[in-house]
mmCIF file of N, CA and C in Angstrom:
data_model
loop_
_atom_site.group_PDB
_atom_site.id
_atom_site.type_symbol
_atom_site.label_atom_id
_atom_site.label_comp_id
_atom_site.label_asym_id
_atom_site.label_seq_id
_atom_site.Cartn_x
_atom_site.Cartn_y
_atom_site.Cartn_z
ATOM 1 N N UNK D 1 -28.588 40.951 -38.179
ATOM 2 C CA UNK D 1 -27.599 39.910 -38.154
ATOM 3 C C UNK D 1 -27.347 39.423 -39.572
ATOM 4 N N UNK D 2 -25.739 39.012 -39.633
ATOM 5 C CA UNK D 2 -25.723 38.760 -41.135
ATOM 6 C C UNK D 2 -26.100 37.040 -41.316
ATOM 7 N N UNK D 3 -26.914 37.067 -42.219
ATOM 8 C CA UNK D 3 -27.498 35.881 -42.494
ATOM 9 C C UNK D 3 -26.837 34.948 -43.986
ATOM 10 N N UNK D 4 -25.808 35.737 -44.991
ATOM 11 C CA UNK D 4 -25.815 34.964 -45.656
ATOM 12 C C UNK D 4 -24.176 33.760 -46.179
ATOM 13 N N UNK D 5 -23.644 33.821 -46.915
ATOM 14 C CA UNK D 5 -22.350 32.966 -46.633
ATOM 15 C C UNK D 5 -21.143 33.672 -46.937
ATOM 16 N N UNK D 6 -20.355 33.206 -47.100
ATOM 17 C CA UNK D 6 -18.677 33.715 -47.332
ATOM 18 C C UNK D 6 -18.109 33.083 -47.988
ATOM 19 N N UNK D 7 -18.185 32.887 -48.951
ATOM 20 C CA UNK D 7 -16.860 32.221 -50.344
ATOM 21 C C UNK D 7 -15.686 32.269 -49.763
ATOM 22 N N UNK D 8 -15.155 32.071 -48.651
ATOM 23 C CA UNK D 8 -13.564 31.839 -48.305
ATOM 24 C C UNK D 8 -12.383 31.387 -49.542
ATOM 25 N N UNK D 9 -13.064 30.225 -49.648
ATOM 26 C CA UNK D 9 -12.426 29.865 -51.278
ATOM 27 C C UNK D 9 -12.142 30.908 -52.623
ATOM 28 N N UNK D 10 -13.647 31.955 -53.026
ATOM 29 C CA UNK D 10 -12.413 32.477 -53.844
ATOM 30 C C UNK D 10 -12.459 34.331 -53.077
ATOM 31 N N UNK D 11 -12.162 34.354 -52.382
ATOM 32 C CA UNK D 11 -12.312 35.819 -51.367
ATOM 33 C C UNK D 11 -10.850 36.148 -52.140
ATOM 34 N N UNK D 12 -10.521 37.516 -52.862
ATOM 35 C CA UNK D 12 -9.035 37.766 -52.758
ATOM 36 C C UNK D 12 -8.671 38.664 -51.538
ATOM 37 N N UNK D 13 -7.841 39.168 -51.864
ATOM 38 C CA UNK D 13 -7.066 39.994 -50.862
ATOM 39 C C UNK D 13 -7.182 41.695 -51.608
ATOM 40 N N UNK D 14 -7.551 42.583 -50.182
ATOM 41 C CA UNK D 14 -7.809 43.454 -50.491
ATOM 42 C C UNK D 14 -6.664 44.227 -50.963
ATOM 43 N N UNK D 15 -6.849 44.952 -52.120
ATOM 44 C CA UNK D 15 -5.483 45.589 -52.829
ATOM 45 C C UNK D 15 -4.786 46.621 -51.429
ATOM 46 N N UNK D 16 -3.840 46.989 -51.821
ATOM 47 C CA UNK D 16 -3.366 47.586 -50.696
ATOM 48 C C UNK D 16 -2.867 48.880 -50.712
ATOM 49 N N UNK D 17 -3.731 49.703 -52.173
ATOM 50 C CA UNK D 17 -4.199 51.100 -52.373
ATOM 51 C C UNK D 17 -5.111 50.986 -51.685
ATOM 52 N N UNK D 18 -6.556 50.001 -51.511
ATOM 53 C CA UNK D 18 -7.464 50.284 -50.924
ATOM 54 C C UNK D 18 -7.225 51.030 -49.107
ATOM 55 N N UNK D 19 -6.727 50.271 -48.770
ATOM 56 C CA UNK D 19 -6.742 50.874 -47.295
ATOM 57 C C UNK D 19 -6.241 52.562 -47.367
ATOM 58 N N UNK D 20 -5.485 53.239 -48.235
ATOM 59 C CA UNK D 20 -5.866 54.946 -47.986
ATOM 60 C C UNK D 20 -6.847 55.231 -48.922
ATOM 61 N N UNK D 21 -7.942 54.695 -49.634
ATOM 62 C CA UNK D 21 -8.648 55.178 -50.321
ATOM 63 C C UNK D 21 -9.777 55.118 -49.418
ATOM 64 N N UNK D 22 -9.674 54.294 -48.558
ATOM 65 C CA UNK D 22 -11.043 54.242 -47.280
ATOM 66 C C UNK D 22 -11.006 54.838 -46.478
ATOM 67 N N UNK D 23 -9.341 54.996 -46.315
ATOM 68 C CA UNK D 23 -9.377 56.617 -45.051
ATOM 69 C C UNK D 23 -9.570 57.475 -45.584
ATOM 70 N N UNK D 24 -9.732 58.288 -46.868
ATOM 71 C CA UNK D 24 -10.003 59.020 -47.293
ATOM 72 C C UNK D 24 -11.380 59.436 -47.379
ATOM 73 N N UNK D 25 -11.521 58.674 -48.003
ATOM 74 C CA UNK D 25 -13.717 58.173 -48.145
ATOM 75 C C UNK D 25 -13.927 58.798 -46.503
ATOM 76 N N UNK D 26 -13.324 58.236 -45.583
ATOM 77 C CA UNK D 26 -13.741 58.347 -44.394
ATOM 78 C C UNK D 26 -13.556 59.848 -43.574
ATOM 79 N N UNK D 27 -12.672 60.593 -44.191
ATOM 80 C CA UNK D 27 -12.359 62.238 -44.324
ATOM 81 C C UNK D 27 -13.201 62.892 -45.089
ATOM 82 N N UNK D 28 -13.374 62.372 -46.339
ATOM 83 C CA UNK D 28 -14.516 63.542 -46.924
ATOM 84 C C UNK D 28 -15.989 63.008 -46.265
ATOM 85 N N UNK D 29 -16.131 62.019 -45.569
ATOM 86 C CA UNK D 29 -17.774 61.655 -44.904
ATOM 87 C C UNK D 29 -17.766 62.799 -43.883
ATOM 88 N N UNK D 30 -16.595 63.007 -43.043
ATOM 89 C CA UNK D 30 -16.903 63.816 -41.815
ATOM 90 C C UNK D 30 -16.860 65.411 -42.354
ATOM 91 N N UNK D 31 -16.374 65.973 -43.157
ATOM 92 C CA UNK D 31 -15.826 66.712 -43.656
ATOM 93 C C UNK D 31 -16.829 67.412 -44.117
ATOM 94 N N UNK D 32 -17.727 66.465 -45.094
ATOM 95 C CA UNK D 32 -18.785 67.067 -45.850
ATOM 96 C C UNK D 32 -20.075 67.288 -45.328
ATOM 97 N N UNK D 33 -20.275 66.309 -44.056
ATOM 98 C CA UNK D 33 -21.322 66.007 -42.907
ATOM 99 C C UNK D 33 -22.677 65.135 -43.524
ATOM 100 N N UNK D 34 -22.049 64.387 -43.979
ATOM 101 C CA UNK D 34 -22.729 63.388 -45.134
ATOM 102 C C UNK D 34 -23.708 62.692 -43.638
ATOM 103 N N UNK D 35 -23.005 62.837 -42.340
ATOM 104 C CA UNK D 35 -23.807 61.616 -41.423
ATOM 105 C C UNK D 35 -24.666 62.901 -40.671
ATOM 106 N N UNK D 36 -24.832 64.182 -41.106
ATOM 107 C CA UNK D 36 -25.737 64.574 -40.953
ATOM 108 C C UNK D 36 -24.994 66.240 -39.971
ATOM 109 N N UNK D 37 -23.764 65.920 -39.632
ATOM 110 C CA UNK D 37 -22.844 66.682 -38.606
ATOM 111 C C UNK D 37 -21.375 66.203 -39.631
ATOM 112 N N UNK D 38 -21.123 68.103 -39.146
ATOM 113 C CA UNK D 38 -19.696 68.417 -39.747
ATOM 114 C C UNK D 38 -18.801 67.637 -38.881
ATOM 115 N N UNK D 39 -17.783 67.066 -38.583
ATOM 116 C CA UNK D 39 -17.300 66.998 -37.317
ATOM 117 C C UNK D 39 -15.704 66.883 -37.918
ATOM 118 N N UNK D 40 -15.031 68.505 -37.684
ATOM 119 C CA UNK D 40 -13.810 68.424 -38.784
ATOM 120 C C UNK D 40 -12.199 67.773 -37.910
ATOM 121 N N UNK D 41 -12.371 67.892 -36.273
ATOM 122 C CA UNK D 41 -11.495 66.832 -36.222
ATOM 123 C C UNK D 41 -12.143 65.755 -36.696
ATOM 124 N N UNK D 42 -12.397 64.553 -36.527
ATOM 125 C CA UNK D 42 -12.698 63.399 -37.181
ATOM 126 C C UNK D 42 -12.182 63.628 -38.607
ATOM 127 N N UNK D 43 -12.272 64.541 -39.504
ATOM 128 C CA UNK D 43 -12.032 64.689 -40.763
ATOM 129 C C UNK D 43 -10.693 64.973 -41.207
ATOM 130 N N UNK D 44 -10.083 65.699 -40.204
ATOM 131 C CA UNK D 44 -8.447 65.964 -40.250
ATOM 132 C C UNK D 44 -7.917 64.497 -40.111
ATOM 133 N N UNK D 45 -8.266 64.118 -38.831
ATOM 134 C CA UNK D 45 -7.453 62.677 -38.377
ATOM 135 C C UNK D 45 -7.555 62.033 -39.639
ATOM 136 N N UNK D 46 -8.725 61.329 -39.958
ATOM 137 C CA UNK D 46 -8.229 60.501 -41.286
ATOM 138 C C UNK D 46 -7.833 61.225 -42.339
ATOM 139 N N UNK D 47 -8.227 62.373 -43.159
ATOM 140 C CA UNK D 47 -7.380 62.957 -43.630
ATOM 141 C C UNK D 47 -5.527 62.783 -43.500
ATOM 142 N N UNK D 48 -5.338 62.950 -42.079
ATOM 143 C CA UNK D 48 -4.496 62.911 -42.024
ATOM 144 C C UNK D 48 -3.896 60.973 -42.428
ATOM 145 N N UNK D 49 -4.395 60.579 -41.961
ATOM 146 C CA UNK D 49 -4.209 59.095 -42.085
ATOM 147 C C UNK D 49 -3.960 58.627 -43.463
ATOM 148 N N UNK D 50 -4.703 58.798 -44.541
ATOM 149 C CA UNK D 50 -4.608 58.261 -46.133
ATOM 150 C C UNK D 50 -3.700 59.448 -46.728
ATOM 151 N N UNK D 51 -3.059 59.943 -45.761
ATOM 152 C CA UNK D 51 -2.174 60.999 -46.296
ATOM 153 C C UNK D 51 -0.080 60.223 -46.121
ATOM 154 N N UNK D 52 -0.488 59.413 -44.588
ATOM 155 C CA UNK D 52 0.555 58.826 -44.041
ATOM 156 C C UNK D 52 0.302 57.636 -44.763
ATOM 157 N N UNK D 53 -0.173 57.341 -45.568
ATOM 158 C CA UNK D 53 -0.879 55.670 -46.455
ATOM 159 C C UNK D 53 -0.298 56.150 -47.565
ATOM 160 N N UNK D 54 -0.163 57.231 -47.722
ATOM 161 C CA UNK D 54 0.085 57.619 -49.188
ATOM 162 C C UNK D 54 -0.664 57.965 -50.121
ATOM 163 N N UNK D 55 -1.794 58.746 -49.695
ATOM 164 C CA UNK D 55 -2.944 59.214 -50.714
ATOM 165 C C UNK D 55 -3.031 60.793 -50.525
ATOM 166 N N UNK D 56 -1.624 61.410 -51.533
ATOM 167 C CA UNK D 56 -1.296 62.846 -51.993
ATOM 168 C C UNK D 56 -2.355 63.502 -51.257
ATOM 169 N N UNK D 57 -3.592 63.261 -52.250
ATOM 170 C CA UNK D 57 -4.671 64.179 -52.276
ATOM 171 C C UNK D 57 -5.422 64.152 -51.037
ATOM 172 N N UNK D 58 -4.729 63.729 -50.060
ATOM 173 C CA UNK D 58 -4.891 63.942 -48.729
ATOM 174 C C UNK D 58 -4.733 65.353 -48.018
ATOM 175 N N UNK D 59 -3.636 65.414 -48.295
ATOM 176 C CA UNK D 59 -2.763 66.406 -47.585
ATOM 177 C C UNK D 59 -3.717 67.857 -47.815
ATOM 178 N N UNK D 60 -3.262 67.899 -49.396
ATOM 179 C CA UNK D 60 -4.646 69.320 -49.619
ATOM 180 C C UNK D 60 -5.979 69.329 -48.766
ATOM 181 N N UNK D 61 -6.280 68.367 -48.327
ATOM 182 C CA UNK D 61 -7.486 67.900 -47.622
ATOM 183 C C UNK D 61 -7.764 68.666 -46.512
ATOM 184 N N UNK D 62 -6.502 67.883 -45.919
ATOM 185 C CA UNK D 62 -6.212 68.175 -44.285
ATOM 186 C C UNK D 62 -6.364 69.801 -44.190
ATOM 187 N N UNK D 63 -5.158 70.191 -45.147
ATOM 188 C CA UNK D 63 -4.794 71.354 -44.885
ATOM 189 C C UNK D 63 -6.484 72.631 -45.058
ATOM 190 N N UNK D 64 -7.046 71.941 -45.943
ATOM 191 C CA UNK D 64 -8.341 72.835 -46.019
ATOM 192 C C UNK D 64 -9.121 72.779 -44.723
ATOM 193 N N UNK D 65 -9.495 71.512 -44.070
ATOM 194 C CA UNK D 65 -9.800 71.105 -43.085
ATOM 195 C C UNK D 65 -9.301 71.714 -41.917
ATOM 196 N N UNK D 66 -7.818 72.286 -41.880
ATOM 197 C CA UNK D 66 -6.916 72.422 -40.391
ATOM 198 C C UNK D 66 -7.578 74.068 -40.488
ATOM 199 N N UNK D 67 -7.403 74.591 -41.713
ATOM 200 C CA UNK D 67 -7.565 76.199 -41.964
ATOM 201 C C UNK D 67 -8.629 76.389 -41.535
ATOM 202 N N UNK D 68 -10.066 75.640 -41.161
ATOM 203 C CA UNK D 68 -11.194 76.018 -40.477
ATOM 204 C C UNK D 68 -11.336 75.603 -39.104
ATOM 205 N N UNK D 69 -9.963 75.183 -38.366
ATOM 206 C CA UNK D 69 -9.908 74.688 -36.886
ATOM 207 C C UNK D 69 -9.156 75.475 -35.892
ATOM 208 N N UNK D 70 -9.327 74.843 -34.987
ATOM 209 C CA UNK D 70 -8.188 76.004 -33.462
ATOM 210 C C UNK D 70 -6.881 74.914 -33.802
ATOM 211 N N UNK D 71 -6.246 75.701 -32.572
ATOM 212 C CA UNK D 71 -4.726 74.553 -32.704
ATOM 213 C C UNK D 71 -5.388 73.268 -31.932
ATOM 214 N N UNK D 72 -6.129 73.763 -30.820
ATOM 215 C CA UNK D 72 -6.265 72.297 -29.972
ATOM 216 C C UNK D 72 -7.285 71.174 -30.583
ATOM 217 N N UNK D 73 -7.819 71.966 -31.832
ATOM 218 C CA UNK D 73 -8.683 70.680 -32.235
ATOM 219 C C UNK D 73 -7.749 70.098 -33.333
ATOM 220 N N UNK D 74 -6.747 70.840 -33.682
ATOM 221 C CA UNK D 74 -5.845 70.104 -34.721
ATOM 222 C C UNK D 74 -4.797 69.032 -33.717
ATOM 223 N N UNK D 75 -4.328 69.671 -32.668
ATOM 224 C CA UNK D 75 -3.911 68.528 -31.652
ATOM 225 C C UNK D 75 -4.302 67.728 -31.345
ATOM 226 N N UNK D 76 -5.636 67.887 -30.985
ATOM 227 C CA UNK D 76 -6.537 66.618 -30.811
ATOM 228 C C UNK D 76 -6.941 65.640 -31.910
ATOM 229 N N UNK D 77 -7.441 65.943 -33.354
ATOM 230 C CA UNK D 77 -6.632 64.928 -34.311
ATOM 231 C C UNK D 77 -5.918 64.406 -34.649
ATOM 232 N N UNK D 78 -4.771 65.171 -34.081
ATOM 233 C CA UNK D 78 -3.175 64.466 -34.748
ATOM 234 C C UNK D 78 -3.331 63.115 -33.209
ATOM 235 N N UNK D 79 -3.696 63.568 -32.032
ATOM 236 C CA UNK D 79 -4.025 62.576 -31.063
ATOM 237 C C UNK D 79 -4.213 61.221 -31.647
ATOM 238 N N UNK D 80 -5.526 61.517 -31.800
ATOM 239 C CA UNK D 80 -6.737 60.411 -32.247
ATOM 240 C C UNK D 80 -5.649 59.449 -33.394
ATOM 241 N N UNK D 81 -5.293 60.698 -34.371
ATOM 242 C CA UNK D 81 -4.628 59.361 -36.029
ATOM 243 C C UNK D 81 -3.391 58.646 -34.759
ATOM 244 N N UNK D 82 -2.659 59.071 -34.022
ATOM 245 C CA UNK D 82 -1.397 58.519 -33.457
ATOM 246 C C UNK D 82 -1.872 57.279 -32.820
ATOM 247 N N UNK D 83 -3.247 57.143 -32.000
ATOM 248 C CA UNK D 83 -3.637 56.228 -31.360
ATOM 249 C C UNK D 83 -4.244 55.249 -32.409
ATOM 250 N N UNK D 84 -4.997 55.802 -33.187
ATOM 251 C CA UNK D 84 -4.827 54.612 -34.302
ATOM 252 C C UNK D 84 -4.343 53.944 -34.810
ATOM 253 N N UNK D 85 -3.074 54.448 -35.090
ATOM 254 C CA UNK D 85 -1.781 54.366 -35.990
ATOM 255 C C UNK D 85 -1.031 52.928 -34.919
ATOM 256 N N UNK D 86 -1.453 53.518 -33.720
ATOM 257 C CA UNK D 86 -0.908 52.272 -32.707
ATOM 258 C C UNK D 86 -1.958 51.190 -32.487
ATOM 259 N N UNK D 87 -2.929 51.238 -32.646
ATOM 260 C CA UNK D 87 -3.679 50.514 -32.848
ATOM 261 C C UNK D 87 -4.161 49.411 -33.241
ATOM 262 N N UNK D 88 -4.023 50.022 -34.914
ATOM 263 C CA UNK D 88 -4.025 49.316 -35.887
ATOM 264 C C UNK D 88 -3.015 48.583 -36.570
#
């Protein structure tokens, strides 16, 4: 449990490059199997995601990522980012 405080007062606002630089982060985690398992949909979807954010060096990503998948697991990512995308 988090135990300590929150500066509300001087908290800024998160830049708003950050949000595709975290979907990204979050593509090369699955990608590389940093959590211990490859798991390359998971890695396409956000891939794909900081790509629709606007982070270029996405796309090359994906596309390395899609080239080691079937069609239905690339369907099934593009799934997953769409439901996010509504989501969020």
């Amino acid at each position: 449990m988090f135990q300590g405080q929150i500066d509300l007062d001087g908290a800024i606002a998160v830049e708003a490059t950050a949000i595709p630089d975290v979907l990204f982060e979050r593509g090369l985690y699955w990608a590389s199997g940093r959590s211990g398992v490859v798991n390359l949909v998971a890695a396409h979807k956000w891939f794909n995601l900081a790509a629709l954010k606007g982070r270029a060096d996405a796309i090359s990503m994906r596309r390395e990522v899609a080239a080691m998948m079937s069609e239905s697991e690339i369907a099934t990512a593009q799934r997953e980012a769409r439901a996010w995308m509504t989501s969020h």
